[in-house]
């Protein structure tokens, strides 16, 4: 049979295939079966998003899932064997899961670290006030938000109120359809001539983020603050709390919207809090699925990342290092020798290229929706300031791990040089003398009340973490 000339690849095409990176859409590089698996995997991820809107709720979900999978609370006096599964609950706000490896900690440990806190509106210690017959909560935003995005979004109230008797009350109002929601108001366009002419940071500032929570007075006499009194009375009847109890509470407002499929092709998920639950869920499920790894694997779901990782549940705390110290001494190792041989995937998101805001990105070095898990060699700003920057050797190792198992992945830089910047927990782990690189999911509209990710990318991040854990 004669060869159809058109089907024969030109020399240039063959060379291109051999020498150039394959930049095709990730969806055409993977099988239909793999896309189906991604869709299935993301069903429970959506439930996780809806159940775990704060670090406390995510930590509770992780502990419950871990216990169901046979993980038991770590006891440093106990002896553990390869394959044993343990967890550590740090103050109900950060969780570590470990699966003991065949070699224990002797060749270092493999770390997968994601954060479970997300930008939100925290209530101030004295939140409740009444003004012009409306009751409102004062808030102090947590993490990097564009403040103008938060008014007119339905909000729900989450958190805990700790009481002097040692007990604590879990608060969750506004998630269910039949429950009330809350809202930050905005000025009508008719009267916003002055507001609209201001720069964004001035037009809507932190003290504008007041949440409307009530409008009816306690009764019809004309004593002052009756609307506030009515709200406090509702809270007293529901929780038995008085105004002083706000002083010992962690309460916040988050969008009350649910995670849902996005796009006619249902290829994406729109939700509050993808950053960084979209990496925390893959890290958690990879830890649960990892049976008998070579080296001990530790999954850390940490808190405080969005505000710089300070605090006893954040990655600047010693809680992970102390845990590794305990594991090392049980193996007769010095923790410093274990750390020097340890490897880490800092599982965090990157900004997906957005064609509507193309000028903020550098197209050759951006990550894209549907091109798989994104590896971010360095973050930082102003000339790679404040980032660990993974070494060439470690990048080669990760390429080998992922390519060997056909995990779809890409690289990404956070926007244009000098366009802004950001950071992850990678540098704190690198400072402990381990090898680390960021790997996670590309996100559109990061830090907005609704962020967007691709289902295929979520699944590939799970696969990347799993293969990294199980690599021999
Ligand atoms: Mn993040
Ligand atoms: Mn973030």
Short mmCIF file of C-alpha atoms and ligand atoms in Angstrom, two decimals:
data_model
loop_
_atom_site.label_atom_id
_atom_site.label_comp_id
_atom_site.label_asym_id
_atom_site.label_seq_id
_atom_site.Cartn_x
_atom_site.Cartn_y
_atom_site.Cartn_z
CA UNK A 1 0.00 0.00 0.00
CA UNK A 2 1.19 3.44 -0.78
CA UNK A 3 2.06 5.66 2.10
CA UNK A 4 -0.04 8.78 2.24
CA UNK A 5 2.51 11.58 2.16
CA UNK A 6 0.38 13.78 4.37
CA UNK A 7 0.53 11.28 7.24
CA UNK A 8 4.28 11.07 7.17
CA UNK A 9 5.87 13.36 9.72
CA UNK A 10 8.33 15.92 8.40
CA UNK A 11 11.85 15.93 9.75
CA UNK A 12 11.09 19.17 11.59
CA UNK A 13 7.95 17.67 13.16
CA UNK A 14 9.90 14.63 14.32
CA UNK A 15 12.65 16.80 15.77
CA UNK A 16 10.13 19.05 17.43
CA UNK A 17 8.55 16.03 19.07
CA UNK A 18 11.94 14.88 20.30
CA UNK A 19 13.35 18.20 21.45
CA UNK A 20 10.48 20.44 22.48
CA UNK A 21 8.21 20.23 25.49
CA UNK A 22 4.76 18.88 24.67
CA UNK A 23 2.49 21.83 25.40
CA UNK A 24 -0.81 20.20 24.42
CA UNK A 25 -3.83 20.54 26.68
CA UNK A 26 -3.45 17.97 29.45
CA UNK A 27 -6.90 16.54 28.70
CA UNK A 28 -5.66 15.15 25.36
CA UNK A 29 -2.56 13.64 26.96
CA UNK A 30 -4.45 11.39 29.37
CA UNK A 31 -6.93 8.57 28.72
CA UNK A 32 -10.70 8.95 28.98
CA UNK A 33 -10.50 6.49 31.85
CA UNK A 34 -8.15 8.79 33.76
CA UNK A 35 -10.53 11.75 33.28
CA UNK A 36 -13.38 9.60 34.58
CA UNK A 37 -11.30 8.70 37.63
CA UNK A 38 -10.60 12.39 38.19
CA UNK A 39 -14.33 13.21 38.10
CA UNK A 40 -15.07 10.41 40.58
CA UNK A 41 -12.25 11.45 42.88
CA UNK A 42 -13.58 15.00 43.05
CA UNK A 43 -17.06 13.99 44.28
CA UNK A 44 -15.83 13.46 47.84
CA UNK A 45 -13.52 16.45 47.49
CA UNK A 46 -16.61 18.63 47.07
CA UNK A 47 -18.09 17.16 50.26
CA UNK A 48 -14.83 17.91 52.04
CA UNK A 49 -14.99 21.54 50.86
CA UNK A 50 -18.54 21.88 52.15
CA UNK A 51 -17.80 20.28 55.50
CA UNK A 52 -14.39 21.81 56.14
CA UNK A 53 -14.49 25.57 55.68
CA UNK A 54 -12.13 26.38 58.54
CA UNK A 55 -8.90 24.79 59.74
CA UNK A 56 -10.72 23.34 62.74
CA UNK A 57 -13.35 21.71 60.54
CA UNK A 58 -10.69 20.41 58.15
CA UNK A 59 -8.67 19.02 61.07
CA UNK A 60 -11.79 17.27 62.43
CA UNK A 61 -12.52 15.79 58.99
CA UNK A 62 -8.90 14.58 58.68
CA UNK A 63 -8.90 12.93 62.12
CA UNK A 64 -12.22 11.22 61.40
CA UNK A 65 -11.04 9.97 57.99
CA UNK A 66 -7.71 8.83 59.44
CA UNK A 67 -9.32 6.92 62.31
CA UNK A 68 -11.69 5.25 59.86
CA UNK A 69 -8.64 4.16 57.84
CA UNK A 70 -6.93 2.62 60.86
CA UNK A 71 -4.70 5.47 62.02
CA UNK A 72 -4.35 5.68 65.80
CA UNK A 73 -3.26 8.59 67.97
CA UNK A 74 0.53 8.68 68.24
CA UNK A 75 2.06 7.73 71.57
CA UNK A 76 5.78 8.45 71.75
CA UNK A 77 6.28 5.74 74.38
CA UNK A 78 4.99 3.04 72.03
CA UNK A 79 7.12 1.05 69.58
CA UNK A 80 5.91 1.11 66.01
CA UNK A 81 6.50 -1.34 63.19
CA UNK A 82 6.69 -0.71 59.42
CA UNK A 83 3.21 -0.13 58.04
CA UNK A 84 1.81 1.25 61.29
CA UNK A 85 -0.33 4.35 60.89
CA UNK A 86 -0.52 7.16 63.43
CA UNK A 87 -1.81 10.70 63.66
CA UNK A 88 -1.10 13.75 65.82
CA UNK A 89 -3.76 16.35 66.49
CA UNK A 90 -2.20 19.75 67.25
CA UNK A 91 -4.80 21.82 69.14
CA UNK A 92 -7.60 20.80 66.75
CA UNK A 93 -6.14 23.18 64.14
CA UNK A 94 -3.34 21.18 62.54
CA UNK A 95 -2.99 17.43 61.99
CA UNK A 96 -0.11 15.12 61.08
CA UNK A 97 -0.55 11.63 59.67
CA UNK A 98 2.37 9.22 59.50
CA UNK A 99 2.77 5.80 57.93
CA UNK A 100 5.87 4.04 59.23
CA UNK A 101 8.18 2.96 56.42
CA UNK A 102 10.18 -0.24 55.96
CA UNK A 103 13.33 1.80 56.63
CA UNK A 104 11.69 3.98 59.28
CA UNK A 105 13.48 7.32 59.43
CA UNK A 106 16.96 5.93 58.62
CA UNK A 107 16.93 7.30 55.04
CA UNK A 108 15.00 10.43 55.97
CA UNK A 109 11.24 10.92 55.89
CA UNK A 110 8.98 11.97 53.02
CA UNK A 111 6.86 14.97 53.82
CA UNK A 112 3.67 16.18 52.16
CA UNK A 113 2.52 19.47 53.67
CA UNK A 114 -0.62 21.44 52.82
CA UNK A 115 -2.42 24.18 54.71
CA UNK A 116 -6.05 24.04 55.84
CA UNK A 117 -6.63 27.71 56.67
CA UNK A 118 -8.10 30.04 54.03
CA UNK A 119 -8.70 33.79 53.77
CA UNK A 120 -11.85 34.85 55.64
CA UNK A 121 -13.33 37.46 57.98
CA UNK A 122 -12.49 36.85 61.64
CA UNK A 123 -14.73 38.44 64.27
CA UNK A 124 -12.98 41.02 66.46
CA UNK A 125 -12.80 40.23 70.21
CA UNK A 126 -15.60 42.79 70.79
CA UNK A 127 -17.60 42.12 67.66
CA UNK A 128 -21.21 42.97 68.42
CA UNK A 129 -22.62 46.49 68.12
CA UNK A 130 -25.76 48.31 67.16
CA UNK A 131 -25.93 51.35 64.93
CA UNK A 132 -29.02 53.04 63.51
CA UNK A 133 -31.19 50.11 64.59
CA UNK A 134 -29.06 47.48 62.87
CA UNK A 135 -26.92 44.89 64.67
CA UNK A 136 -23.53 44.16 63.16
CA UNK A 137 -20.31 42.24 63.79
CA UNK A 138 -16.95 44.00 63.47
CA UNK A 139 -14.42 41.81 61.65
CA UNK A 140 -10.70 41.71 61.07
CA UNK A 141 -9.90 40.00 57.80
CA UNK A 142 -7.57 36.97 57.87
CA UNK A 143 -5.15 36.52 54.97
CA UNK A 144 -4.77 38.37 51.70
CA UNK A 145 -8.15 39.39 50.33
CA UNK A 146 -9.41 41.91 47.82
CA UNK A 147 -11.86 43.53 50.22
CA UNK A 148 -14.32 44.67 47.57
CA UNK A 149 -15.08 41.01 46.74
CA UNK A 150 -16.67 40.28 50.13
CA UNK A 151 -19.75 42.53 50.36
CA UNK A 152 -23.08 41.10 49.14
CA UNK A 153 -21.80 37.52 49.40
CA UNK A 154 -23.89 35.26 51.67
CA UNK A 155 -21.80 34.36 54.71
CA UNK A 156 -21.95 31.74 57.44
CA UNK A 157 -20.60 31.90 60.98
CA UNK A 158 -18.08 29.24 62.04
CA UNK A 159 -15.84 28.62 65.00
CA UNK A 160 -15.65 27.87 68.69
CA UNK A 161 -16.43 29.72 71.88
CA UNK A 162 -14.35 28.53 74.83
CA UNK A 163 -15.86 29.00 78.27
CA UNK A 164 -14.19 29.55 81.62
CA UNK A 165 -15.43 26.16 82.88
CA UNK A 166 -13.21 24.44 80.29
CA UNK A 167 -16.00 23.49 77.93
CA UNK A 168 -16.31 24.83 74.44
CA UNK A 169 -19.16 25.45 72.02
CA UNK A 170 -18.88 24.65 68.32
CA UNK A 171 -20.62 27.26 66.18
CA UNK A 172 -21.83 26.66 62.64
CA UNK A 173 -24.72 28.82 61.40
CA UNK A 174 -25.64 29.54 57.81
CA UNK A 175 -24.54 26.45 55.91
CA UNK A 176 -27.97 24.81 55.74
CA UNK A 177 -30.66 26.22 53.43
CA UNK A 178 -33.10 26.58 56.33
CA UNK A 179 -30.61 28.51 58.45
CA UNK A 180 -30.13 32.28 58.17
CA UNK A 181 -27.04 33.68 56.47
CA UNK A 182 -25.18 36.97 57.02
CA UNK A 183 -23.81 39.67 54.77
CA UNK A 184 -21.47 42.63 54.40
CA UNK A 185 -23.42 45.43 52.74
CA UNK A 186 -22.30 47.64 49.84
CA UNK A 187 -23.29 51.09 48.70
CA UNK A 188 -25.85 51.34 45.89
CA UNK A 189 -24.39 52.57 42.56
CA UNK A 190 -26.75 55.56 42.60
CA UNK A 191 -24.91 57.02 45.58
CA UNK A 192 -21.45 55.65 44.85
CA UNK A 193 -20.11 58.48 42.72
CA UNK A 194 -17.43 59.31 45.27
CA UNK A 195 -16.71 55.65 46.14
CA UNK A 196 -16.34 54.64 42.49
CA UNK A 197 -13.80 57.37 41.81
CA UNK A 198 -11.49 56.18 44.61
CA UNK A 199 -8.70 53.63 44.25
CA UNK A 200 -9.85 50.13 45.22
CA UNK A 201 -7.90 49.95 48.48
CA UNK A 202 -9.49 53.22 49.67
CA UNK A 203 -13.01 52.67 48.35
CA UNK A 204 -13.47 49.59 50.46
CA UNK A 205 -11.21 49.18 53.49
CA UNK A 206 -10.97 46.79 56.44
CA UNK A 207 -13.34 48.78 58.68
CA UNK A 208 -16.04 48.51 56.01
CA UNK A 209 -16.16 44.74 56.49
CA UNK A 210 -19.01 44.83 59.01
CA UNK A 211 -21.39 41.91 58.90
CA UNK A 212 -25.12 42.54 59.20
CA UNK A 213 -26.65 40.10 61.69
CA UNK A 214 -29.99 41.55 62.81
CA UNK A 215 -32.55 44.36 62.73
CA UNK A 216 -35.40 43.64 65.17
CA UNK A 217 -35.45 45.13 68.68
CA UNK A 218 -35.88 43.00 71.78
CA UNK A 219 -39.21 44.68 72.57
CA UNK A 220 -41.01 47.87 71.77
CA UNK A 221 -39.77 50.19 74.49
CA UNK A 222 -37.24 52.78 73.43
CA UNK A 223 -34.19 51.86 75.45
CA UNK A 224 -31.00 52.03 73.44
CA UNK A 225 -29.32 49.02 71.83
CA UNK A 226 -32.46 46.94 71.73
CA UNK A 227 -31.52 45.25 68.46
CA UNK A 228 -28.17 44.29 69.95
CA UNK A 229 -29.99 43.05 73.06
CA UNK A 230 -32.25 40.89 70.94
CA UNK A 231 -29.26 39.35 69.11
CA UNK A 232 -27.44 38.70 72.40
CA UNK A 233 -30.59 37.12 73.77
CA UNK A 234 -30.87 34.81 70.74
CA UNK A 235 -27.25 33.78 71.27
CA UNK A 236 -27.86 33.27 74.99
CA UNK A 237 -30.87 31.06 74.32
CA UNK A 238 -29.00 29.04 71.68
CA UNK A 239 -25.56 28.75 73.32
CA UNK A 240 -25.89 30.11 76.86
CA UNK A 241 -23.25 32.77 76.13
CA UNK A 242 -22.98 36.41 77.21
CA UNK A 243 -21.10 39.22 75.50
CA UNK A 244 -17.95 38.53 77.57
CA UNK A 245 -17.68 35.06 76.03
CA UNK A 246 -16.74 36.61 72.67
CA UNK A 247 -13.42 37.40 74.32
CA UNK A 248 -12.50 33.71 74.33
CA UNK A 249 -13.71 32.70 70.89
CA UNK A 250 -12.32 31.90 67.45
CA UNK A 251 -15.22 32.94 65.23
CA UNK A 252 -15.17 33.80 61.56
CA UNK A 253 -17.37 34.50 58.59
CA UNK A 254 -16.88 32.45 55.41
CA UNK A 255 -18.94 32.25 52.20
CA UNK A 256 -21.96 30.02 52.82
CA UNK A 257 -22.04 28.88 49.20
CA UNK A 258 -21.45 25.23 48.32
CA UNK A 259 -18.82 23.72 46.07
CA UNK A 260 -20.27 22.97 42.67
CA UNK A 261 -19.31 21.84 39.21
CA UNK A 262 -18.34 24.69 36.95
CA UNK A 263 -18.66 24.82 33.15
CA UNK A 264 -21.08 23.09 30.79
CA UNK A 265 -18.56 20.25 30.55
CA UNK A 266 -18.40 20.06 34.38
CA UNK A 267 -14.62 20.01 34.10
CA UNK A 268 -14.01 22.43 36.97
CA UNK A 269 -15.14 23.10 40.55
CA UNK A 270 -16.09 26.53 41.85
CA UNK A 271 -15.84 26.88 45.63
CA UNK A 272 -14.68 28.89 48.58
CA UNK A 273 -11.42 27.68 50.10
CA UNK A 274 -9.72 25.64 47.38
CA UNK A 275 -6.49 27.31 48.55
CA UNK A 276 -5.32 25.10 50.09
CA UNK A 277 -7.89 22.40 50.74
CA UNK A 278 -7.38 21.44 47.11
CA UNK A 279 -3.94 20.16 48.15
CA UNK A 280 -4.87 19.15 51.70
CA UNK A 281 -7.47 16.67 50.42
CA UNK A 282 -5.06 15.00 47.96
CA UNK A 283 -2.38 14.87 50.69
CA UNK A 284 -4.84 13.34 53.16
CA UNK A 285 -6.16 10.73 50.71
CA UNK A 286 -2.64 9.88 49.51
CA UNK A 287 -1.60 9.27 53.13
CA UNK A 288 -4.64 7.07 53.69
CA UNK A 289 -3.92 5.05 50.51
CA UNK A 290 -0.17 4.67 51.12
CA UNK A 291 0.52 1.15 52.38
CA UNK A 292 3.97 0.11 53.56
CA UNK A 293 6.14 2.89 52.10
CA UNK A 294 9.95 2.52 51.92
CA UNK A 295 10.62 5.51 54.16
CA UNK A 296 8.24 6.85 56.78
CA UNK A 297 5.80 9.30 55.21
CA UNK A 298 4.38 12.25 57.09
CA UNK A 299 1.43 14.29 55.85
CA UNK A 300 1.06 17.63 57.60
CA UNK A 301 -2.14 19.65 57.39
CA UNK A 302 -1.05 22.95 58.80
CA UNK A 303 -2.72 26.17 59.90
CA UNK A 304 -1.67 29.86 59.73
CA UNK A 305 -0.16 29.76 56.21
CA UNK A 306 -2.31 32.60 54.94
CA UNK A 307 -0.93 34.96 57.58
CA UNK A 308 2.73 33.98 57.37
CA UNK A 309 2.83 30.65 59.28
CA UNK A 310 3.45 32.22 62.69
CA UNK A 311 1.84 30.59 65.71
CA UNK A 312 1.93 27.17 67.36
CA UNK A 313 -0.19 25.50 64.67
CA UNK A 314 1.74 27.05 61.74
CA UNK A 315 4.87 25.83 59.99
CA UNK A 316 7.16 28.24 61.84
CA UNK A 317 6.24 26.27 64.98
CA UNK A 318 8.39 23.28 65.96
CA UNK A 319 5.47 20.84 66.09
CA UNK A 320 6.48 18.90 62.97
CA UNK A 321 10.18 18.97 63.82
CA UNK A 322 9.44 17.69 67.32
CA UNK A 323 7.37 14.83 65.93
CA UNK A 324 10.18 13.86 63.54
CA UNK A 325 12.60 14.08 66.50
CA UNK A 326 10.49 11.57 68.41
CA UNK A 327 10.33 9.21 65.42
CA UNK A 328 14.08 9.58 64.88
CA UNK A 329 15.03 8.82 68.47
CA UNK A 330 12.75 5.75 68.43
CA UNK A 331 14.91 4.56 65.50
CA UNK A 332 18.16 5.47 67.30
CA UNK A 333 18.76 8.35 64.87
CA UNK A 334 19.61 12.01 65.43
CA UNK A 335 16.89 14.22 64.00
CA UNK A 336 19.41 16.43 62.19
CA UNK A 337 20.65 13.44 60.20
CA UNK A 338 17.07 12.46 59.39
CA UNK A 339 16.20 15.98 58.24
CA UNK A 340 19.24 16.20 55.96
CA UNK A 341 18.03 13.11 54.06
CA UNK A 342 14.36 14.10 54.03
CA UNK A 343 12.35 15.19 51.01
CA UNK A 344 9.18 17.26 50.89
CA UNK A 345 6.41 18.26 48.57
CA UNK A 346 5.03 21.53 49.86
CA UNK A 347 1.51 21.04 48.52
CA UNK A 348 0.16 24.46 47.69
CA UNK A 349 -1.62 26.16 44.83
CA UNK A 350 -0.35 28.46 42.10
CA UNK A 351 -2.14 31.07 39.98
CA UNK A 352 -3.54 29.57 36.77
CA UNK A 353 -3.10 31.65 33.63
CA UNK A 354 -6.22 33.76 33.17
CA UNK A 355 -6.81 35.02 29.60
CA UNK A 356 -8.89 37.91 30.95
CA UNK A 357 -5.90 39.15 32.95
CA UNK A 358 -3.19 37.89 30.60
CA UNK A 359 -0.96 40.90 31.21
CA UNK A 360 -0.33 39.79 34.82
CA UNK A 361 1.24 36.54 33.60
CA UNK A 362 4.26 35.45 31.60
CA UNK A 363 2.74 32.87 29.28
CA UNK A 364 5.80 30.61 28.91
CA UNK A 365 6.19 30.15 32.65
CA UNK A 366 2.61 30.14 33.88
CA UNK A 367 0.58 27.12 34.84
CA UNK A 368 -2.66 26.32 33.08
CA UNK A 369 -6.00 24.77 34.00
CA UNK A 370 -6.06 21.06 32.97
CA UNK A 371 -2.30 20.70 32.46
CA UNK A 372 -1.89 18.76 35.68
CA UNK A 373 -0.24 19.30 39.04
CA UNK A 374 1.93 22.41 38.99
CA UNK A 375 5.47 22.36 40.31
CA UNK A 376 6.64 25.77 41.45
CA UNK A 377 10.44 25.77 41.70
CA UNK A 378 10.45 29.03 43.60
CA UNK A 379 7.98 31.68 44.78
CA UNK A 380 8.93 34.94 46.53
CA UNK A 381 9.19 38.39 45.01
CA UNK A 382 11.65 41.14 44.12
CA UNK A 383 14.46 38.97 42.74
CA UNK A 384 13.59 35.60 44.34
CA UNK A 385 13.55 37.21 47.77
CA UNK A 386 12.13 35.06 50.56
CA UNK A 387 11.92 31.71 48.80
CA UNK A 388 13.82 28.43 49.05
CA UNK A 389 14.14 27.71 45.27
CA UNK A 390 14.38 23.94 44.78
CA UNK A 391 17.74 22.70 43.49
CA UNK A 392 18.26 21.33 39.99
CA UNK A 393 19.05 17.94 41.54
CA UNK A 394 15.81 17.81 43.52
CA UNK A 395 13.80 18.95 40.49
CA UNK A 396 15.38 16.08 38.51
CA UNK A 397 14.40 13.63 41.25
CA UNK A 398 10.78 14.82 41.25
CA UNK A 399 10.65 14.67 37.41
CA UNK A 400 11.83 11.05 37.61
CA UNK A 401 9.23 10.16 40.27
CA UNK A 402 6.29 11.72 38.38
CA UNK A 403 7.26 10.80 34.80
CA UNK A 404 7.89 7.20 35.88
CA UNK A 405 4.22 6.90 36.84
CA UNK A 406 2.75 9.06 34.07
CA UNK A 407 1.55 11.76 36.41
CA UNK A 408 0.45 14.80 34.39
CA UNK A 409 2.36 17.83 35.64
CA UNK A 410 3.57 21.24 34.56
CA UNK A 411 5.68 24.04 35.96
CA UNK A 412 4.48 27.47 36.92
CA UNK A 413 5.85 30.75 38.15
CA UNK A 414 3.63 33.07 40.16
CA UNK A 415 2.86 35.75 37.56
CA UNK A 416 5.23 38.20 35.92
CA UNK A 417 8.57 39.14 37.44
CA UNK A 418 7.98 42.14 39.72
CA UNK A 419 4.23 41.80 39.25
CA UNK A 420 3.74 41.15 42.96
CA UNK A 421 4.55 37.83 44.57
CA UNK A 422 3.80 35.46 47.35
CA UNK A 423 5.20 32.57 49.29
CA UNK A 424 4.45 29.14 50.68
CA UNK A 425 5.65 27.03 53.60
CA UNK A 426 8.42 25.51 51.40
CA UNK A 427 11.09 27.82 52.79
CA UNK A 428 10.39 26.88 56.41
CA UNK A 429 10.89 23.20 55.58
CA UNK A 430 13.98 23.98 53.50
CA UNK A 431 15.38 25.89 56.49
CA UNK A 432 15.18 22.61 58.47
CA UNK A 433 17.70 21.24 55.92
CA UNK A 434 15.33 19.09 53.85
CA UNK A 435 14.85 19.13 50.07
CA UNK A 436 11.55 20.72 49.15
CA UNK A 437 9.56 22.00 46.19
CA UNK A 438 6.02 23.31 45.83
CA UNK A 439 3.53 21.10 44.03
CA UNK A 440 -0.18 21.76 43.82
CA UNK A 441 -3.19 22.79 41.81
CA UNK A 442 -3.54 25.80 39.45
CA UNK A 443 -6.31 28.11 40.70
CA UNK A 444 -8.32 30.85 38.96
CA UNK A 445 -9.55 33.78 41.12
CA UNK A 446 -7.31 32.73 44.02
CA UNK A 447 -8.38 34.10 47.45
CA UNK A 448 -11.79 35.19 46.11
CA UNK A 449 -15.03 33.99 47.74
CA UNK A 450 -15.28 31.58 44.80
CA UNK A 451 -12.05 30.05 43.48
CA UNK A 452 -11.86 27.72 40.48
CA UNK A 453 -9.84 24.54 39.88
CA UNK A 454 -9.84 21.73 37.30
CA UNK A 455 -10.90 18.26 38.40
CA UNK A 456 -8.09 16.68 36.38
CA UNK A 457 -5.51 18.83 38.18
CA UNK A 458 -6.91 17.91 41.61
CA UNK A 459 -6.67 14.21 40.77
CA UNK A 460 -3.14 14.58 39.36
CA UNK A 461 -2.06 16.31 42.57
CA UNK A 462 -3.36 13.32 44.51
CA UNK A 463 -1.45 10.98 42.17
CA UNK A 464 1.72 13.06 42.46
CA UNK A 465 1.64 12.95 46.26
CA UNK A 466 0.86 9.24 46.31
CA UNK A 467 3.68 8.35 43.89
CA UNK A 468 6.08 10.58 45.83
CA UNK A 469 5.17 8.77 49.05
CA UNK A 470 5.45 5.31 47.51
CA UNK A 471 8.58 5.87 45.36
CA UNK A 472 11.19 3.11 45.78
MN1 LIG B 1 -1.95 28.40 49.73
MN1 LIG B 2 -3.31 31.50 49.82
#
